[in-house]
Coordinates of C-alpha atoms in Angstrom, one line a residue:
X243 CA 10.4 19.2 4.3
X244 CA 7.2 19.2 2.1
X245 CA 5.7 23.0 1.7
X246 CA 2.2 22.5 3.1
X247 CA 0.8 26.0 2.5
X248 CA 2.0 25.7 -1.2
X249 CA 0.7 22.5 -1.5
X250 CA -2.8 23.6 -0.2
X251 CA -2.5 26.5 -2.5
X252 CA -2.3 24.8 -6.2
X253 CA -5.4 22.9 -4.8
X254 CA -7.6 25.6 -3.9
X255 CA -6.9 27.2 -7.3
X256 CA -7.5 23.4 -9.0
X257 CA -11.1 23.7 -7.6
X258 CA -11.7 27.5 -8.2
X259 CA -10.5 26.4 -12.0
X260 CA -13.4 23.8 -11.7
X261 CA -15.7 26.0 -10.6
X262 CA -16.1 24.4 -7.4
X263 CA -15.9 25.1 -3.8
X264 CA -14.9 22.7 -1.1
X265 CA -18.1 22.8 0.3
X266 CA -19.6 21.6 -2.9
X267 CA -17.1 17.9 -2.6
X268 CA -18.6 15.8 -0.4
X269 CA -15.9 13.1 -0.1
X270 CA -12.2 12.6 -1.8
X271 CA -8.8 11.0 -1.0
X272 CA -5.6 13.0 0.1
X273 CA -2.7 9.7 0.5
X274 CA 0.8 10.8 0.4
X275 CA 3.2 8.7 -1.2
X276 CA 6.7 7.4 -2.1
X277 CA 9.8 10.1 -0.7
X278 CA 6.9 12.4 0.2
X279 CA 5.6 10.4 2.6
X280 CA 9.1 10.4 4.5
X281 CA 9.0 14.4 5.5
X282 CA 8.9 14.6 8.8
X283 CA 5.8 17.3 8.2
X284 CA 3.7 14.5 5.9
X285 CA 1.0 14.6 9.2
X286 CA 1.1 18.6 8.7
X287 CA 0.8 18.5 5.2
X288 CA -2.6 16.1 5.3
X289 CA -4.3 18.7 8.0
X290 CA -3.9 21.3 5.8
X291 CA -5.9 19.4 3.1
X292 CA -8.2 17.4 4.8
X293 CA -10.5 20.1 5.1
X294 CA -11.3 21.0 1.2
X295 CA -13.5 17.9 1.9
X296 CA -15.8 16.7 4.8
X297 CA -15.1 13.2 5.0
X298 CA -12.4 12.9 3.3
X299 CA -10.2 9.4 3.2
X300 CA -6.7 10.8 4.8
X301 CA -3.3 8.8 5.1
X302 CA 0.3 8.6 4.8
X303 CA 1.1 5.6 2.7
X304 CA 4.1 2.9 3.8
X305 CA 6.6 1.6 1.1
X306 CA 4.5 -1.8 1.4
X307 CA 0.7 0.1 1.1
X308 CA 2.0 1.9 -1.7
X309 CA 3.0 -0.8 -3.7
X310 CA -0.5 -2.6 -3.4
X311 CA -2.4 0.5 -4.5
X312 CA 0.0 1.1 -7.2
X313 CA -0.3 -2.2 -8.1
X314 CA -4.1 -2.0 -8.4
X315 CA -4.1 1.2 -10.3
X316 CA -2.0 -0.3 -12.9
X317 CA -4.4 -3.3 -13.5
X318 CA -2.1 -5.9 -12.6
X319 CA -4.6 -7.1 -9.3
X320 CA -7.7 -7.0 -12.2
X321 CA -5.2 -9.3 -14.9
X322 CA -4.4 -11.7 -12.2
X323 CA -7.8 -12.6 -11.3
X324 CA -9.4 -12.4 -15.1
X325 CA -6.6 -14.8 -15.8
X326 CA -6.1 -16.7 -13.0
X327 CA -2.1 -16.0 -12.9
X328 CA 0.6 -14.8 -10.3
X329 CA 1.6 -10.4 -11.6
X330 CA 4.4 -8.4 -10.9
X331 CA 4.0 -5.1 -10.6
X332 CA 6.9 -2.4 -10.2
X333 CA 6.0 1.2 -9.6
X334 CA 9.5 2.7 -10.3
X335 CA 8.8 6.8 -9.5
X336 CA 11.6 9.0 -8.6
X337 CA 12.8 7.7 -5.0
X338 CA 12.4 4.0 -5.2
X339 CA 10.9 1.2 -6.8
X340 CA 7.3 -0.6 -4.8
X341 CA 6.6 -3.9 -5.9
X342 CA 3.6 -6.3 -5.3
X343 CA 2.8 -9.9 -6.5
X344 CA -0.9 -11.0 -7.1
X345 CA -1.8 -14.3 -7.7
X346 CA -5.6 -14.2 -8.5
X347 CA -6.2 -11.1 -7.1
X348 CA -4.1 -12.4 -3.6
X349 CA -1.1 -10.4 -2.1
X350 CA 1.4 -13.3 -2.1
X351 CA 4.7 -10.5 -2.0
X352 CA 5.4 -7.4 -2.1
X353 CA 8.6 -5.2 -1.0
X354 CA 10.5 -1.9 -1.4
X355 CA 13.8 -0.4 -3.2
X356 CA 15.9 2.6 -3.2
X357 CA 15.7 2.5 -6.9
X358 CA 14.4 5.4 -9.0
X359 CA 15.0 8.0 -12.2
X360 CA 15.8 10.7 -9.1
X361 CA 18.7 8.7 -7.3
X362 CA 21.0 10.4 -9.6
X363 CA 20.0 14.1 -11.3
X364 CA 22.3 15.3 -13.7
X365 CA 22.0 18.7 -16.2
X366 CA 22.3 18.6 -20.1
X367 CA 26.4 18.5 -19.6
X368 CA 26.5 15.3 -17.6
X369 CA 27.4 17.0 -14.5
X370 CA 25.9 15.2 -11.3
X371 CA 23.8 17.7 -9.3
X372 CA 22.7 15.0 -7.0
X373 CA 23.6 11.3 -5.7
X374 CA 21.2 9.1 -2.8
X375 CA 23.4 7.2 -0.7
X376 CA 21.3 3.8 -2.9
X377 CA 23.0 5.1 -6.1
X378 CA 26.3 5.5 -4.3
X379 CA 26.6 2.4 -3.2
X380 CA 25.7 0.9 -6.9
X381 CA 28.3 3.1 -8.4
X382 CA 30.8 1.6 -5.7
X383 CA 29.8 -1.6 -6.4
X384 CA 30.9 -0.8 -10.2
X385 CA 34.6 1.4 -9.4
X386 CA 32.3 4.2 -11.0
X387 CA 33.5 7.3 -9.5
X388 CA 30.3 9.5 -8.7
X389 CA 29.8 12.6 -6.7
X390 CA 28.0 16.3 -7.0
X391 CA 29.6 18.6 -9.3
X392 CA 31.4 16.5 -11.3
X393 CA 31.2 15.1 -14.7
X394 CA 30.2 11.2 -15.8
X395 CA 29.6 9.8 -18.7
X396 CA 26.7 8.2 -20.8
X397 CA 28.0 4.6 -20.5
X398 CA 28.7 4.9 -17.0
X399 CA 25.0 6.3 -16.1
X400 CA 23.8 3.4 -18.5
X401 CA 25.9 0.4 -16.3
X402 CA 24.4 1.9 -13.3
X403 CA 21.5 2.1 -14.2
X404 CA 21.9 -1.6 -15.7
X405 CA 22.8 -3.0 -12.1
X406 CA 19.4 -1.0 -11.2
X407 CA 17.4 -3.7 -13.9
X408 CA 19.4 -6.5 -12.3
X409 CA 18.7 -5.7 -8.8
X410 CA 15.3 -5.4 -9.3
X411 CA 15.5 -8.8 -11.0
X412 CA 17.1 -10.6 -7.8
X413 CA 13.7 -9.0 -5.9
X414 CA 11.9 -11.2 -8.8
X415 CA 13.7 -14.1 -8.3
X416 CA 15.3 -14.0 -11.9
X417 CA 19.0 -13.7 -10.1
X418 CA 20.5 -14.8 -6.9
X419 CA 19.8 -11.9 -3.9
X420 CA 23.7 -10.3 -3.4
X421 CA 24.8 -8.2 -0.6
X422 CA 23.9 -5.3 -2.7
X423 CA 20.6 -5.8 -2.9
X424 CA 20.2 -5.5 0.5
X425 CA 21.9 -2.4 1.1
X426 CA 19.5 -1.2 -1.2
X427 CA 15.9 -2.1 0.5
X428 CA 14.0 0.3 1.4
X429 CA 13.7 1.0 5.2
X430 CA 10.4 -0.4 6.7
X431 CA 9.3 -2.2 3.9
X432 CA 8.7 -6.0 3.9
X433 CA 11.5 -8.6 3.0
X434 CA 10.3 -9.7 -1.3
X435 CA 9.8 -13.7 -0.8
X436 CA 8.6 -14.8 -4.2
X437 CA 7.2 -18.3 -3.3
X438 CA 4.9 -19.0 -6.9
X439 CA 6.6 -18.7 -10.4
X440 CA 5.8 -15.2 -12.3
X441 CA 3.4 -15.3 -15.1
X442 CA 3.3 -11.7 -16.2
X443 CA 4.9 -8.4 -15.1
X444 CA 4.2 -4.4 -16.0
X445 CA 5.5 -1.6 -14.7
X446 CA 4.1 1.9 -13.9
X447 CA 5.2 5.2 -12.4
X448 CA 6.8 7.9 -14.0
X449 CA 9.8 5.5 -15.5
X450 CA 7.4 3.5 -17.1
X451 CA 6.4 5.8 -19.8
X452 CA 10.5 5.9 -20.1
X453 CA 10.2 1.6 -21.1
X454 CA 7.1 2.1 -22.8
X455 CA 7.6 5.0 -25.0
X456 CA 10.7 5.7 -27.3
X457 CA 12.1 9.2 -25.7
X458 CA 15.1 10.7 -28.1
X459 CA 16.2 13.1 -25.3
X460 CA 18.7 11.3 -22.7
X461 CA 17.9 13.6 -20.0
X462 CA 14.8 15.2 -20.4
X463 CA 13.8 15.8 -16.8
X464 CA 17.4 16.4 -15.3
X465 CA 17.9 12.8 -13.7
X466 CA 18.4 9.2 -15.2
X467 CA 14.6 8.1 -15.7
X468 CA 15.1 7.7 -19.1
X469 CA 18.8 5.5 -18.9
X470 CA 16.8 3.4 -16.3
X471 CA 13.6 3.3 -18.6
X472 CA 16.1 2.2 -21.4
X473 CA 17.8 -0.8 -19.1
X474 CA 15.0 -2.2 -17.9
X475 CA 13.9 -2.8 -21.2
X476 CA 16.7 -4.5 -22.2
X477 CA 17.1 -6.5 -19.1
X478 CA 15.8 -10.1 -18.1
X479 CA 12.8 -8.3 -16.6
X480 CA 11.4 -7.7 -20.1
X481 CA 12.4 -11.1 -21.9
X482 CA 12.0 -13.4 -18.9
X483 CA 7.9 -12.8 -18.5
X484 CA 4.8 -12.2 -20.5
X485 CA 5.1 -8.1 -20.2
X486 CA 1.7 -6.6 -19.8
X487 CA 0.4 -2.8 -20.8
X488 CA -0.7 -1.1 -17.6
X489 CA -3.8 0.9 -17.7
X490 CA -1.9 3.5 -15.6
X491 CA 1.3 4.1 -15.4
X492 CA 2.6 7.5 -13.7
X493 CA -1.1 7.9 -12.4
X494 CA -1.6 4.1 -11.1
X495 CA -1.4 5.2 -7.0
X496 CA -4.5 6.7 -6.8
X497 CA -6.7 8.3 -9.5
X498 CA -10.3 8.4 -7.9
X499 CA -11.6 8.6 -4.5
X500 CA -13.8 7.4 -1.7
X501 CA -16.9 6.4 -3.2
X502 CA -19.9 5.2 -0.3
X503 CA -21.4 2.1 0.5
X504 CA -23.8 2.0 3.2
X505 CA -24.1 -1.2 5.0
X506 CA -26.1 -2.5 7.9
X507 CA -24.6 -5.2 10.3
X508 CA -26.4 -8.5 10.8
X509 CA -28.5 -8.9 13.7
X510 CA -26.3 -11.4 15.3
X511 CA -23.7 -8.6 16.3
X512 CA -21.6 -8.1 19.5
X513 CA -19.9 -4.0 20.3
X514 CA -19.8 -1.7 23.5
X515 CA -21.7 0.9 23.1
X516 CA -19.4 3.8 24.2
X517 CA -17.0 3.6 21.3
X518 CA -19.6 4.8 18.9
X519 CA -19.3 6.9 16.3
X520 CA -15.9 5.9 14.5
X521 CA -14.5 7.3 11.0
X522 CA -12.4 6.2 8.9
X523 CA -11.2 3.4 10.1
X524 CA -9.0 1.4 7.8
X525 CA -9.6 -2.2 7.4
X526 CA -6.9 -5.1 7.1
X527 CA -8.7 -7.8 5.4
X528 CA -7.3 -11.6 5.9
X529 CA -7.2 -13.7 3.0
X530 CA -8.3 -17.3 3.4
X531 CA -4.9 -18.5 3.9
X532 CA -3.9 -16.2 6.6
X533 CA -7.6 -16.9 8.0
X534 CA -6.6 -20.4 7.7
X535 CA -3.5 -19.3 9.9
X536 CA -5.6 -17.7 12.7
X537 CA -8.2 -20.4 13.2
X538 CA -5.2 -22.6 13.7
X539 CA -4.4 -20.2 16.6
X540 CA -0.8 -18.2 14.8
X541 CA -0.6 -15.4 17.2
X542 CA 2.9 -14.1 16.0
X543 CA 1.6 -14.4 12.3
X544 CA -1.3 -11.9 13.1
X545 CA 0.3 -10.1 15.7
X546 CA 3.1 -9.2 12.8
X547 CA 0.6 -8.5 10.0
X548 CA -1.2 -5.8 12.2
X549 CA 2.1 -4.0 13.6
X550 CA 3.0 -3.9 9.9
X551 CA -0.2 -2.4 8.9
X552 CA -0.6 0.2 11.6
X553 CA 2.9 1.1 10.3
X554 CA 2.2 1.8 7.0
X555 CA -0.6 3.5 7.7
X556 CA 0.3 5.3 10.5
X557 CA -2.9 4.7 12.3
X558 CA -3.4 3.7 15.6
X559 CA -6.4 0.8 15.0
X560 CA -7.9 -1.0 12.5
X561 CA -10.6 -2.9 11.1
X562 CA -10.0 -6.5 11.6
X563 CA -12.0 -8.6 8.2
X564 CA -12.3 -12.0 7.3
X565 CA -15.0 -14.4 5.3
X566 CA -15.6 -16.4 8.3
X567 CA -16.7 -20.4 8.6
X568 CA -20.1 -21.5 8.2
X569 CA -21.2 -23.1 11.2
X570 CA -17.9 -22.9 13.0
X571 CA -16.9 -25.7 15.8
X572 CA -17.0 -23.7 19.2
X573 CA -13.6 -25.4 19.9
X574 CA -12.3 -23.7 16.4
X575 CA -14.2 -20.5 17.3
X576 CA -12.4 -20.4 21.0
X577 CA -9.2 -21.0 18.8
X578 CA -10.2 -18.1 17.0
X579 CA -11.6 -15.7 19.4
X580 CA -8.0 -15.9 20.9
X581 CA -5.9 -15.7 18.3
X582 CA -7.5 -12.0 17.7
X583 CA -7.8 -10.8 21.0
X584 CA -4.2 -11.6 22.2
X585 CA -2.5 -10.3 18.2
X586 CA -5.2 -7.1 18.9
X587 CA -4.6 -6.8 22.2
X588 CA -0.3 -6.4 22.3
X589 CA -0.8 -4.4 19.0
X590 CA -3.1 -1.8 19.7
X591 CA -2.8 1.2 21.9
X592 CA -4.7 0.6 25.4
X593 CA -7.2 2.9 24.5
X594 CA -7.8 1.5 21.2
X595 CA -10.9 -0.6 20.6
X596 CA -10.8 -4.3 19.2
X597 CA -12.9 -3.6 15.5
X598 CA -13.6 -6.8 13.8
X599 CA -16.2 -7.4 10.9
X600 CA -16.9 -10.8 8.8
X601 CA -18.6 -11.7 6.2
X602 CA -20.4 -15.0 7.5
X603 CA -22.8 -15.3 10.4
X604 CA -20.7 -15.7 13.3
X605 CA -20.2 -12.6 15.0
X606 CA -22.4 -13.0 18.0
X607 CA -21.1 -16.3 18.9
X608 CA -17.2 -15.1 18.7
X609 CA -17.7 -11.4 19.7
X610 CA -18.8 -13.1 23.5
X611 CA -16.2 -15.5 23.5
X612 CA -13.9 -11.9 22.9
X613 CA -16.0 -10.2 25.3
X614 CA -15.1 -12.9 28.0
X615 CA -11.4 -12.8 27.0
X616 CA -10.7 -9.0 27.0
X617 CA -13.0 -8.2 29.8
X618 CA -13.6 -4.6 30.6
X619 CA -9.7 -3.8 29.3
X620 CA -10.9 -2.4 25.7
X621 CA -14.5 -2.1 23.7
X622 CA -14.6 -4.1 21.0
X623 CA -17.2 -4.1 18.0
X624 CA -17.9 -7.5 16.3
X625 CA -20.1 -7.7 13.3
X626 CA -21.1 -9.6 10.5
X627 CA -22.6 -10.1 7.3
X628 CA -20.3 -6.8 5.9
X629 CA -18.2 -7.3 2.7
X630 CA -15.2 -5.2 2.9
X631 CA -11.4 -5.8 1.1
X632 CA -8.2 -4.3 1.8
X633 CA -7.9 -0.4 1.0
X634 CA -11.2 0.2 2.2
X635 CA -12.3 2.6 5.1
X636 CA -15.2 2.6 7.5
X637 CA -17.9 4.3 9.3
X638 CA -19.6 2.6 12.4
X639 CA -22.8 5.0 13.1
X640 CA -24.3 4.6 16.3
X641 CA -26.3 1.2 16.8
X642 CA -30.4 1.5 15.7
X643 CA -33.0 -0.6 16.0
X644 CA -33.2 -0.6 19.7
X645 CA -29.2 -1.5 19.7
X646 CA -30.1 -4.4 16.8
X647 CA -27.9 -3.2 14.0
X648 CA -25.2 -1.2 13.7
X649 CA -25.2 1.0 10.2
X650 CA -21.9 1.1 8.7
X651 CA -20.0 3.0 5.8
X652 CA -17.5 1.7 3.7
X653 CA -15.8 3.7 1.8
X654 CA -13.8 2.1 -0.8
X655 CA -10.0 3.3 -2.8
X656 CA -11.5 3.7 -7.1
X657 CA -8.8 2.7 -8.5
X658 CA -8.3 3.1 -12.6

């Protein structure tokens, strides 16, 4: 359990230091991360927050989600695109390790493990105070006897947390996946395909300042961050790719919020005008290749991609975004229109609208061809001519301009 009421308390004194009221922010971030965002009170925990900010951006973060925002914090998305080159990142914090492949500023991978400097905590005597069940299983693996209240020793931390390094090497490709490495995924995240070769890799989270920096103490902060630090270095994660400084490291999830955009839709626009206004709405954006995928009419390939997102989001709808064709065929747009409309239709709640934005002209011609499918069963907003990417939230006002245009608020992650 997460303590909600202490939580909310170091914040309001954060802001009286600053000199600042709540009423004084006018937007912000509260995403709750990594082992936190497992507590059973993590929805409890973001009420009691949301409201040091009007509109702030509020969210439990999956094991998938969190990679791709620690992965853009670090700077790996920004080197993949100024280089043109497929990144690793690994966020190793204290629960489990998030990973996430760019390749130019793409998601091509990204997965979870149960592999972290808080798996096992031990005091200044090498007595284990604590052991995960993911640790456990490693130790089996390695006829190292391990439990609370007992003594190990420095070589058998350090082979441990050597068959940490090499797991997380088998979720790069570097070694062959073993049985062991799938006892150790972490539940609900996405099964690591690496289908490109790795150009460059850096790490962040609190363990990376343990691989980046030289720290003398072996157990500075009770656990095995630094032993894991100290492997990872020396393993085939370091020699095998070009290893990049991240900007961030134990700050790369978030470290600046929810900054405005205002937008107004094209003209060419189809919605129902009952499901005005919505807030915070997070967007799942479709790169061209799963685009591709949907104007070739993959309805289990969308319909999977939105379950997953809902679930790491824990949201009940989304923003549907994609480029979009330039003067579309209507037989392609038909393809299209029901593609969406049956993956948004089995995947959303029933009382759920169908939210769709793109960035070409199109959305008149497929929001009717959507309107015809769906019927009266759900509203649905179609709009164009809105730039958005993954991360992003947004507000639909209520349509102006005699219904004309719809204006719209995105409100994008600042990530540094």
């Amino acid at each position: 359990m997460i303590d909600g009421d202490k939580i909310r308390e170091i914040v309001k004194n954060e802001f009286n230091l600053a000199g600042f009221s709540p009423a004084d922010t006018d937007t912000g971030a509260v995403i709750i991360t990594g082992e936190s965002a497992r507590k059973e009170n993590a929805a409890l925990v973001l009420e009691k927050l949301s409201d040091f900010a009007g509109d702030f951006v509020v969210s439990t973060a999956g094991p998938d989600l969190e990679s791709i925002i620690a992965g853009k914090g670090s700077g790996a998305w920004q080197y993949s695109i100024e280089n043109a080159c497929t990144v690793a990142n690994l966020d190793i914090g204290g629960g489990t390790t998030n990973i996430v492949l760019f390749d130019n500023g793409d998601v091509i991978a990204k997965g979870c493990l149960d592999i972290g400097g808080r798996q096992i905590k031990v005091d200044q005597d090498y007595v284990v105070r604590y052991v995960s069940d993911s640790a456990k299983k490693i130790a089996d693996s390695l006829n190292i006897d391990i439990a609370a209240d007992i003594k190990i020793t420095k070589q058998n931390l350090s082979n441990i947390c050597d068959s940490m390094a090499d797991l997380l090497g088998q979720a790069l490709g570097i070694f062959p996946k073993t049985p062991l490495f799938d006892a150790v995924v972490t539940s609900g995240s996405t099964q690591m395909k690496v289908s490109k070769p790795i150009k460059a890799i850096s790490f962040s989270g609190g363990v990376a300042d343990c691989i980046y920096k030289t720290v003398y103490d072996d157990i500075p902060y009770g656990d095995i961050g630094v032993f894991l630090g100290r492997s990872i270095k020396n393993s085939a994660l370091f020699s095998n790719f070009r290893n990049i400084i991240p900007s961030e490291t134990i700050r790369a999830t978030v470290v600046g919020a929810g900054t405005y955009t205002t937008s107004v839709s094209g003209s060419t626009i189809t919605y129902t005008n009952r499901v005005f206004p919505l807030k915070n709405v997070p967007v799942l954006f479709l790169d061209g290749r799963d685009e591709q995928r949907c104007f070739q009419g993959d309805v289990a390939f969308l319909l999977e991609k939105i379950k997953w997102f809902l679930t790491q989001n824990s949201v009940s709808k989304c923003v549907l975004a994609f480029r979009g064709a330039s003067n579309p065929s209507y037989k392609s747009l038909i393809t299209l229109a029901e593609c969406l409309t049956k993956s948004l239709d089995a995947s959303l709640k029933s009382d759920e609208p169908i939210l769709i934005v793109v960035e070409s002209d199109m959305a008149k011609a497929l929001g009717q061809i959507i309107k015809r499918l769906i019927g009266d069963k759900r509203s649905i907003v179609v709009l164009d001519k809105i730039k958005v990417s993954n991360n992003d939230y947004i507000d639909f006002g209520k349509p102006l301009m005699d219904g004309f245009v719809i204006p719209v608020v995105v409100k994008t992650l600042i990530f540094g």
